[in-house]
PDB file of C-alpha atoms in Angstrom:
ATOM      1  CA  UNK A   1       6.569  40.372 -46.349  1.00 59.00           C
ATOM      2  CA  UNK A   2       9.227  41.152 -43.878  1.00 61.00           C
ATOM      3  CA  UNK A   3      12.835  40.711 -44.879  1.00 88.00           C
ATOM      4  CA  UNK A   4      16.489  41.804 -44.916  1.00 93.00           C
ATOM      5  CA  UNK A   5      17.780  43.101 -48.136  1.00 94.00           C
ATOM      6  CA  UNK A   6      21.311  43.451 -49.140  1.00 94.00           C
ATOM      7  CA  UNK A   7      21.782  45.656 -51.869  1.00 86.00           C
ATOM      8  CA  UNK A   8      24.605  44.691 -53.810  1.00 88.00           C
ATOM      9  CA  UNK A   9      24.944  41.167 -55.091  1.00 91.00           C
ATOM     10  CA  UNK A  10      28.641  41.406 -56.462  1.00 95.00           C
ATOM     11  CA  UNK A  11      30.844  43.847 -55.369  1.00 97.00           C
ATOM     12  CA  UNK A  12      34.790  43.787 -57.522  1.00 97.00           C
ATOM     13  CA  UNK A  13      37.308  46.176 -55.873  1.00 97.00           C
ATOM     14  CA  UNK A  14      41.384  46.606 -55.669  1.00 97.00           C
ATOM     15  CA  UNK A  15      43.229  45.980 -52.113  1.00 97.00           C
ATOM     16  CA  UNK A  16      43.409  48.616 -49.861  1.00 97.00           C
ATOM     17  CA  UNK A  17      39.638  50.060 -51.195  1.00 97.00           C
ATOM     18  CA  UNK A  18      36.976  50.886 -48.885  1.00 98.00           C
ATOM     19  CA  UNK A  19      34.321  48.597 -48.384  1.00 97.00           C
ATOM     20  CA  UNK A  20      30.877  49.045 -47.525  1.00 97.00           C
ATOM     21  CA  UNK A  21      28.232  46.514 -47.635  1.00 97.00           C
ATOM     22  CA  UNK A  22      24.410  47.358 -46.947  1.00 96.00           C
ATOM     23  CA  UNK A  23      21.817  45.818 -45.364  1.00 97.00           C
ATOM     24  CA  UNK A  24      18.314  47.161 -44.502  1.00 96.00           C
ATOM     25  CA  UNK A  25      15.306  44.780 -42.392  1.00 94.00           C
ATOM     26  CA  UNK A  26      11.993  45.457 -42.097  1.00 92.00           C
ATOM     27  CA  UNK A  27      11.107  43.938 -39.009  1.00 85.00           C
ATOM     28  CA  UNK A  28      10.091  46.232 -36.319  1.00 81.00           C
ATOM     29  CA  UNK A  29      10.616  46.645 -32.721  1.00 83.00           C
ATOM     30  CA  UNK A  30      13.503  44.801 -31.009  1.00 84.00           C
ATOM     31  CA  UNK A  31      16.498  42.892 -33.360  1.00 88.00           C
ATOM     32  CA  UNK A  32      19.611  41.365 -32.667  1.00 91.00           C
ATOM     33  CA  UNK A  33      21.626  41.775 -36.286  1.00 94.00           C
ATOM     34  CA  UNK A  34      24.390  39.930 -37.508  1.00 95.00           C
ATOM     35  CA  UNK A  35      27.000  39.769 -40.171  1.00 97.00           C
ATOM     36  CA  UNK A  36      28.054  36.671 -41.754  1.00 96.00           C
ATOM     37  CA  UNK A  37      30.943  35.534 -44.222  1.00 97.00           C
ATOM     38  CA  UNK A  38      31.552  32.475 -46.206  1.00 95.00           C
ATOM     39  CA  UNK A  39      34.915  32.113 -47.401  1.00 95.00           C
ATOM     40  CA  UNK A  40      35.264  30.353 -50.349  1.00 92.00           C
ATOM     41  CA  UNK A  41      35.616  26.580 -49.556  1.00 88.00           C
ATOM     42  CA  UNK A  42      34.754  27.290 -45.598  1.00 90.00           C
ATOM     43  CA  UNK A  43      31.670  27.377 -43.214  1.00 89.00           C
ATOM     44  CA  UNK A  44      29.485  30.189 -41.970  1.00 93.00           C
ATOM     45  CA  UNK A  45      31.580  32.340 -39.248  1.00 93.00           C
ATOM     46  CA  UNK A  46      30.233  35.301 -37.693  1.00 93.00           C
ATOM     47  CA  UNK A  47      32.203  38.435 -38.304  1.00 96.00           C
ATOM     48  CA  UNK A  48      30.211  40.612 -35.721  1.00 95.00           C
ATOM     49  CA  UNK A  49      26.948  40.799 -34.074  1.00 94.00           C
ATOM     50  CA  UNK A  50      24.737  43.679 -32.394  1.00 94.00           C
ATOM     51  CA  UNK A  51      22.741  43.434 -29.504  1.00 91.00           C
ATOM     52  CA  UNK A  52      21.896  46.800 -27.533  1.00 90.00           C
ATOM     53  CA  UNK A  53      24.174  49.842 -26.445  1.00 93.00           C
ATOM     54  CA  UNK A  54      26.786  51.138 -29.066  1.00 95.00           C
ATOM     55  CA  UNK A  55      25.738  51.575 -32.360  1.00 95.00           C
ATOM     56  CA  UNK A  56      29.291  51.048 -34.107  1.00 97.00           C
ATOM     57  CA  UNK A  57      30.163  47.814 -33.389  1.00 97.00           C
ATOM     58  CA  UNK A  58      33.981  46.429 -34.466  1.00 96.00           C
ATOM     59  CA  UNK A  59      34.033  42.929 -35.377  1.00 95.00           C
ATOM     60  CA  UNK A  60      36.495  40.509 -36.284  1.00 94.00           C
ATOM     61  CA  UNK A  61      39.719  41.193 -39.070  1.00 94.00           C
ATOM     62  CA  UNK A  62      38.816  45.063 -38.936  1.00 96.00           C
ATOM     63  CA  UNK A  63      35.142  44.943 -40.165  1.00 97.00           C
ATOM     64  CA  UNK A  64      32.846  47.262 -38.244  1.00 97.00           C
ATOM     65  CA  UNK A  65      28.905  47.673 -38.553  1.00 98.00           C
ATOM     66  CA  UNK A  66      26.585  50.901 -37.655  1.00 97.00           C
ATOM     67  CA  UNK A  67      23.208  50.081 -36.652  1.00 96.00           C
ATOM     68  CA  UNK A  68      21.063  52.990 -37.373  1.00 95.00           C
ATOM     69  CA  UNK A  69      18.030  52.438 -36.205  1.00 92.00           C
ATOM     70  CA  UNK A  70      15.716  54.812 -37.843  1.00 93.00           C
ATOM     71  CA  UNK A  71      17.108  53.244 -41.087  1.00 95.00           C
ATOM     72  CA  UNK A  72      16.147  50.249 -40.409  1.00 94.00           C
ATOM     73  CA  UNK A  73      20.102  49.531 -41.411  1.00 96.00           C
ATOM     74  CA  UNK A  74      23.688  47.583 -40.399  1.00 97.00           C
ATOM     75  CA  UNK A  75      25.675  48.373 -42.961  1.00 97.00           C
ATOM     76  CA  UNK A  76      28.935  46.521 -42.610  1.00 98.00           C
ATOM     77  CA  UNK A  77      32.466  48.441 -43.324  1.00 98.00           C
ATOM     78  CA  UNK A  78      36.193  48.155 -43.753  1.00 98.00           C
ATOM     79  CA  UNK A  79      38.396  50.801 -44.694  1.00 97.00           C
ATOM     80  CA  UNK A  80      41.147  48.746 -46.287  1.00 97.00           C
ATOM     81  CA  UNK A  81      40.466  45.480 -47.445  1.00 97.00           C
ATOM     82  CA  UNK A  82      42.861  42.724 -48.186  1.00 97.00           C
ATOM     83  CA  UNK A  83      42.902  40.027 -50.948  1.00 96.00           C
ATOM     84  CA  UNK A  84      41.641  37.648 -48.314  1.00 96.00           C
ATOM     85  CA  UNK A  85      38.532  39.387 -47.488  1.00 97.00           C
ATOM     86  CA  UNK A  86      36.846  37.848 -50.691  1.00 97.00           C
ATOM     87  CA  UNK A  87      34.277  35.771 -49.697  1.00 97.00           C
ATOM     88  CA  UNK A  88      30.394  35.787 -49.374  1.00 96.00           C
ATOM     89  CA  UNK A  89      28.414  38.087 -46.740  1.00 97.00           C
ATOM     90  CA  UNK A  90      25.500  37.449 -45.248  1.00 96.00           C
ATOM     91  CA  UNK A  91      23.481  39.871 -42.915  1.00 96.00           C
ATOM     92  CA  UNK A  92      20.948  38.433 -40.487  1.00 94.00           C
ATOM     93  CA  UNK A  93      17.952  39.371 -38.457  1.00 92.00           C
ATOM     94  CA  UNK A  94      16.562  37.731 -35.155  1.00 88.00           C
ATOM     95  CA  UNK A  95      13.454  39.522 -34.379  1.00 82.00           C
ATOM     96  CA  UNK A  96      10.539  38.962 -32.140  1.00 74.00           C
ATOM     97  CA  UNK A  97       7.961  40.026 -34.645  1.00 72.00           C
ATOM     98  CA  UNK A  98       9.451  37.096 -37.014  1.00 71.00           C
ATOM     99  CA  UNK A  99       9.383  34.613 -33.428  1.00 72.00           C
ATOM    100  CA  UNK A 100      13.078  34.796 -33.189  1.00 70.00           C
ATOM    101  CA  UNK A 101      13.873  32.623 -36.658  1.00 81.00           C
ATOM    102  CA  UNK A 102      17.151  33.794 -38.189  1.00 86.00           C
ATOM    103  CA  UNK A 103      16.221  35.383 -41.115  1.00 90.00           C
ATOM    104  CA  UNK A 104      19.962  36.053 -43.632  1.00 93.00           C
ATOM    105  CA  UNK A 105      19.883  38.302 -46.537  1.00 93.00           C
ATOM    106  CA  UNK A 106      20.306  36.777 -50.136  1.00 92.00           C
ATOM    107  CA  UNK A 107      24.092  38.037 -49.959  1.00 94.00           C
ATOM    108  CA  UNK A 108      26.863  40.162 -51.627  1.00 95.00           C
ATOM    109  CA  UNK A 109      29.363  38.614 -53.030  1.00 95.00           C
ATOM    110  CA  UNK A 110      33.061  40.534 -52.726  1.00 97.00           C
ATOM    111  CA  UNK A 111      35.970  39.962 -55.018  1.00 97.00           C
ATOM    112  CA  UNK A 112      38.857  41.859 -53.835  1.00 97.00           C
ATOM    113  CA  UNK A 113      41.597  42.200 -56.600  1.00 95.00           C
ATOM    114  CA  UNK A 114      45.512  42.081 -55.500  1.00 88.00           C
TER     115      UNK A 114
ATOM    116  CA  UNK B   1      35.964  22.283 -28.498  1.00 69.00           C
ATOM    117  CA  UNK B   2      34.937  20.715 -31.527  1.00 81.00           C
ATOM    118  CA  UNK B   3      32.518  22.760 -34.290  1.00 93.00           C
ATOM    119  CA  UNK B   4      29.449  21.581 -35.560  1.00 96.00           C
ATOM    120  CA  UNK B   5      29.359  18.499 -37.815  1.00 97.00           C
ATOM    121  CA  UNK B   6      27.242  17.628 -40.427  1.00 98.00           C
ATOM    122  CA  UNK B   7      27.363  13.954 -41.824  1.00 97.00           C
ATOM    123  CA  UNK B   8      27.146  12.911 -44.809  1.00 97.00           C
ATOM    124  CA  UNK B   9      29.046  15.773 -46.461  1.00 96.00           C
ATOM    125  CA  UNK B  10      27.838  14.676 -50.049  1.00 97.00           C
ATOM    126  CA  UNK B  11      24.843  12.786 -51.465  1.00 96.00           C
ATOM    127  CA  UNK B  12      23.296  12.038 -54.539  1.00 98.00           C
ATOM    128  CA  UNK B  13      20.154  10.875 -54.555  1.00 98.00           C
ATOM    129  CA  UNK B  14      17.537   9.915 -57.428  1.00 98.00           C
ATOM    130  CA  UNK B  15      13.661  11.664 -57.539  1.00 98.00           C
ATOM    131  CA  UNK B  16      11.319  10.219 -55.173  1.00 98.00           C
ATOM    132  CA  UNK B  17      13.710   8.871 -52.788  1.00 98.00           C
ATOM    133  CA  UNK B  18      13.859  10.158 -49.221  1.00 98.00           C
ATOM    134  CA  UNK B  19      17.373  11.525 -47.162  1.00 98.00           C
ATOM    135  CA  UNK B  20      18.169  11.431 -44.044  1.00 98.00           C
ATOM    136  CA  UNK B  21      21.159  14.283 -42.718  1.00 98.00           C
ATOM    137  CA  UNK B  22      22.599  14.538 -39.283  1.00 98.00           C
ATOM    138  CA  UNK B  23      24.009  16.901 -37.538  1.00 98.00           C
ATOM    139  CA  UNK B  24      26.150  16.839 -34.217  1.00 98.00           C
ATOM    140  CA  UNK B  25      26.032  20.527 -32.093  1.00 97.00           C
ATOM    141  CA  UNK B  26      28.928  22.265 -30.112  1.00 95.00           C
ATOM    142  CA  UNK B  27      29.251  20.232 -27.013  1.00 94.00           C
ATOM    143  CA  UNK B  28      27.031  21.767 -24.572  1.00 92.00           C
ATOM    144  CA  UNK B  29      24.362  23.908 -27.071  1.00 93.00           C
ATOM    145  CA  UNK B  30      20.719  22.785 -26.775  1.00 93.00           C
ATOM    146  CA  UNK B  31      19.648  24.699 -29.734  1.00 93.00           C
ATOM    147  CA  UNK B  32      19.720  23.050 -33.771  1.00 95.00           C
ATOM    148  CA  UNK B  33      18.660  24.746 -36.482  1.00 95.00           C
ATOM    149  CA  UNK B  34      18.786  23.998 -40.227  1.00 97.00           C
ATOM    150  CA  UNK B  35      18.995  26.505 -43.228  1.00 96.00           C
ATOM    151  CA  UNK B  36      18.706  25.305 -46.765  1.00 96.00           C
ATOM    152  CA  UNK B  37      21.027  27.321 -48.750  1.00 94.00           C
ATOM    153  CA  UNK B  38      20.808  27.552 -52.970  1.00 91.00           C
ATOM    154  CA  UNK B  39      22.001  30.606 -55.093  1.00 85.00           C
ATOM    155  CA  UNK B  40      18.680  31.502 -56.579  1.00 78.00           C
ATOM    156  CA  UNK B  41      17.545  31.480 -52.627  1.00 82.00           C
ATOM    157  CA  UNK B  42      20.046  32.561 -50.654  1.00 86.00           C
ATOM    158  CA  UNK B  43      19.860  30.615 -46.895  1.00 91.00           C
ATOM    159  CA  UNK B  44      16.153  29.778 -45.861  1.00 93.00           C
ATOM    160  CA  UNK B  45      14.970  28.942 -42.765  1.00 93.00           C
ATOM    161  CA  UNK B  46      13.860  25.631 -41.988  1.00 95.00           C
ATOM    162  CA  UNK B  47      13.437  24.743 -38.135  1.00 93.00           C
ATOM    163  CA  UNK B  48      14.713  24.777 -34.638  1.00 93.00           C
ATOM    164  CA  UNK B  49      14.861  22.333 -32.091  1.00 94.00           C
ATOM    165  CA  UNK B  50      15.411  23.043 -28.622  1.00 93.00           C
ATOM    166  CA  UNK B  51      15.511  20.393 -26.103  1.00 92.00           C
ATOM    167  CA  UNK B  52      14.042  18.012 -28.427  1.00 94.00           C
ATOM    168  CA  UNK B  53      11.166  19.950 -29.244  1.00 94.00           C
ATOM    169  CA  UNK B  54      10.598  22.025 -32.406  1.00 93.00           C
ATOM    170  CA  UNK B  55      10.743  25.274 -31.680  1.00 89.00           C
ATOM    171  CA  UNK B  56      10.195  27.204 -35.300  1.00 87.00           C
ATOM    172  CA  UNK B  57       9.424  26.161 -38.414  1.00 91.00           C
ATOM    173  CA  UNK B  58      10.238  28.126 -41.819  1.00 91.00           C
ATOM    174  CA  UNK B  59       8.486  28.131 -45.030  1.00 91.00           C
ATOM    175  CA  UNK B  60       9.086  24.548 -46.502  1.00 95.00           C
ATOM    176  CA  UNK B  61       6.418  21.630 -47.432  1.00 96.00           C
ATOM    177  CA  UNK B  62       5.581  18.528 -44.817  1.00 96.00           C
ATOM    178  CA  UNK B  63       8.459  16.352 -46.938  1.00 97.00           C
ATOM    179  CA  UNK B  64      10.919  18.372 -44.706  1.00 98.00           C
ATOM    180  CA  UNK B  65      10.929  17.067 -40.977  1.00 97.00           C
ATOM    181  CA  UNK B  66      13.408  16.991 -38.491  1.00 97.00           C
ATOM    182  CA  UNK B  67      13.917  16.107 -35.143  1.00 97.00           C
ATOM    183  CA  UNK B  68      16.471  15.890 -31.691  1.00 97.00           C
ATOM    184  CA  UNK B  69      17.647  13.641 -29.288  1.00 97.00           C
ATOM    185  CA  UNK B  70      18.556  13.615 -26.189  1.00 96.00           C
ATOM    186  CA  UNK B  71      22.159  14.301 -27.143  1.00 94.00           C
ATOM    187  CA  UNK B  72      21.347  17.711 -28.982  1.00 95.00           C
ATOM    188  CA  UNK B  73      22.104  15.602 -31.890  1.00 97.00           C
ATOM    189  CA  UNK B  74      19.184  16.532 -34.757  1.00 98.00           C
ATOM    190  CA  UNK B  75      18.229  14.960 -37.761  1.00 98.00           C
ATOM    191  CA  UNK B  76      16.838  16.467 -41.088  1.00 98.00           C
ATOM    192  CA  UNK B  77      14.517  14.226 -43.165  1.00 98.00           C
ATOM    193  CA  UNK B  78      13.175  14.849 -46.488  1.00 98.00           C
ATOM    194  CA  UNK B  79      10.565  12.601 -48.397  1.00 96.00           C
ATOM    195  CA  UNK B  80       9.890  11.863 -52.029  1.00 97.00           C
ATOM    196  CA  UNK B  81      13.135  14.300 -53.041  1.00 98.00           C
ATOM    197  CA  UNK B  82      12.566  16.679 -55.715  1.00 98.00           C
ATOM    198  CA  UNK B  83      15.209  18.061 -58.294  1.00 97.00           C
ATOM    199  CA  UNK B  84      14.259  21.632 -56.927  1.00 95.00           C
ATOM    200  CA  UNK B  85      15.671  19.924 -52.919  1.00 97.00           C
ATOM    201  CA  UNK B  86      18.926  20.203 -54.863  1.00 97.00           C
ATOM    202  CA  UNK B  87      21.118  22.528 -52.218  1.00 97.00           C
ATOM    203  CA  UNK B  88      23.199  23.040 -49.030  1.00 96.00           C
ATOM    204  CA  UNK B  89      22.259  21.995 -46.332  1.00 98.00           C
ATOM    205  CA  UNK B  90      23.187  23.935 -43.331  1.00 97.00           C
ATOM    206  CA  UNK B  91      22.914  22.961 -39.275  1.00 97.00           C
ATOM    207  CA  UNK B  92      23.640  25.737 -36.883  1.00 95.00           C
ATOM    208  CA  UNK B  93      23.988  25.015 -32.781  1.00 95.00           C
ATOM    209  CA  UNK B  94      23.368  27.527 -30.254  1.00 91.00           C
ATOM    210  CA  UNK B  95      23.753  27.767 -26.420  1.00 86.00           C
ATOM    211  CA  UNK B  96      20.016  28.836 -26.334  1.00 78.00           C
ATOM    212  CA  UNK B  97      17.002  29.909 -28.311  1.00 70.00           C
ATOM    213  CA  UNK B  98      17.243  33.253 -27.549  1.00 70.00           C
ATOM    214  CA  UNK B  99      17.692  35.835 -29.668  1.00 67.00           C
ATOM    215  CA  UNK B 100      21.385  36.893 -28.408  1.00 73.00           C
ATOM    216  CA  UNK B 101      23.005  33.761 -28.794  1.00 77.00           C
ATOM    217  CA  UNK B 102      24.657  33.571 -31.976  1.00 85.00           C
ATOM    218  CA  UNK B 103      24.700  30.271 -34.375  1.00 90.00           C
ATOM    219  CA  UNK B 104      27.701  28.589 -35.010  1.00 93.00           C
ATOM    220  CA  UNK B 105      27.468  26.717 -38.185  1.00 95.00           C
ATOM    221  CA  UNK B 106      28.506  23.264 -39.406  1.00 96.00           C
ATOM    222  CA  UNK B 107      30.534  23.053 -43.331  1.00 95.00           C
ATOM    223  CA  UNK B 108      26.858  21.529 -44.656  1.00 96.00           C
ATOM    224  CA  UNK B 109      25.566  18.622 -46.638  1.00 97.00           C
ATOM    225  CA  UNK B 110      25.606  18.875 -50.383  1.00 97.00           C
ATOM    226  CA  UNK B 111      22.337  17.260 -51.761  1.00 98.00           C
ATOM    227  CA  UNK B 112      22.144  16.771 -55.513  1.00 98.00           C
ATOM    228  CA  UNK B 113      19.040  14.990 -56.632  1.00 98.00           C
ATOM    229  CA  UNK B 114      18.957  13.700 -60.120  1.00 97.00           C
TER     230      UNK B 114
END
């Protein structure tokens, strides 16, 4: 079946550590990908989004995501995060092959220790 | 401009009842789309309406129906509730039902069934 797959489901680091998130999709030909975070008590917000053009995209509160396309992967990055980044994220697909439903990633959890 | 709202908030309901949850878009999106999120799950699919008319449908039995108004305002129904309907539900508006318009989501509706 096709998916998106996040690879780490909890992910416990200090402030001022590097982040970097995963996400691989198996749905082929064109995809519009997304990254998604849930702070603790909040909705949904969309932290960045890729369409077409750059691969590196920068997002908002300093996250950036490369889309590498032979990977099948948008990993999501930060290379200092803060005590406020903890929260949920979510990666999603929209795909033609999957008739353009929004399909998220189960999720990785981040805990950033002050 | 106001976010996406999702009424009730809360509910409790008892096996074998059914639930009705609404959801009011962005001002000015014609696009609704509902996700049921649980943490064994992660955020599943359910449908999208676009102009009143459902556009995709996820994964879920025939006790899950929705539909739109005129307004862009959408409902979610589900029949005889189970304890396993237990989750978050999420609404999400969008301009359009393409592909690059990204969801904006509402805080949810928290449905225990007992």
């Amino acid at each position: 079946a096709q998916s998106v797959s996040q690879h780490n489901h909890h992910v416990i680091l200090s402030e001022a550590a590097s982040l970097e998130l995963g996400c691989n999709y198996s749905y082929g030909g064109t995809v519009n990908l997304f990254w998604y975070v849930q702070y603790p008590g909040q909705h949904l917000q969309l932290l960045l989004k890729y369409f077409s053009g750059d691969p590196l995209v920068k997002g908002i509160k300093g996250f950036e995501a490369e889309f590498i396309k032979s990977k099948f992967s948008f990993n999501l990055r930060k290379p200092s995060v803060q005590w406020s980044d903890t929260a949920e994220y979510f990666c999603a697909v929209f795909s033609l092959s999957n008739d353009y439903k929004l399909s998220f990633g189960a999720g990785t959890t981040v805990t950033v220790r002050a | 401009k106001a976010g996406v709202t999702q009424t009730p908030r809360y509910l409790i309901k008892t096996r074998g009842q059914q639930v009705t949850l609404s959801c009011s878009p962005i001002s000015g999106h014609r696009s609704v789309s509902w996700y049921q999120q649980t943490p064994g799950q992660g955020l599943q699919f359910l449908f999208e309406y676009f102009s009143e008319t459902q556009r995709n449908k996820g994964n879920f039995p025939g006790r899950f129906s929705g539909r739109q108004f005129s307004n862009s305002r959408s409902e979610m129904n589900v029949s005889t509730l189970e304890l396993g309907d237990s989750a978050l539900y999420l609404c999400a508006s969008r301009t359009g039902a393409g592909g690059r318009n990204e969801q904006y989501f509402g805080p949810g509706t928290r449905l225990t069934v007992t």
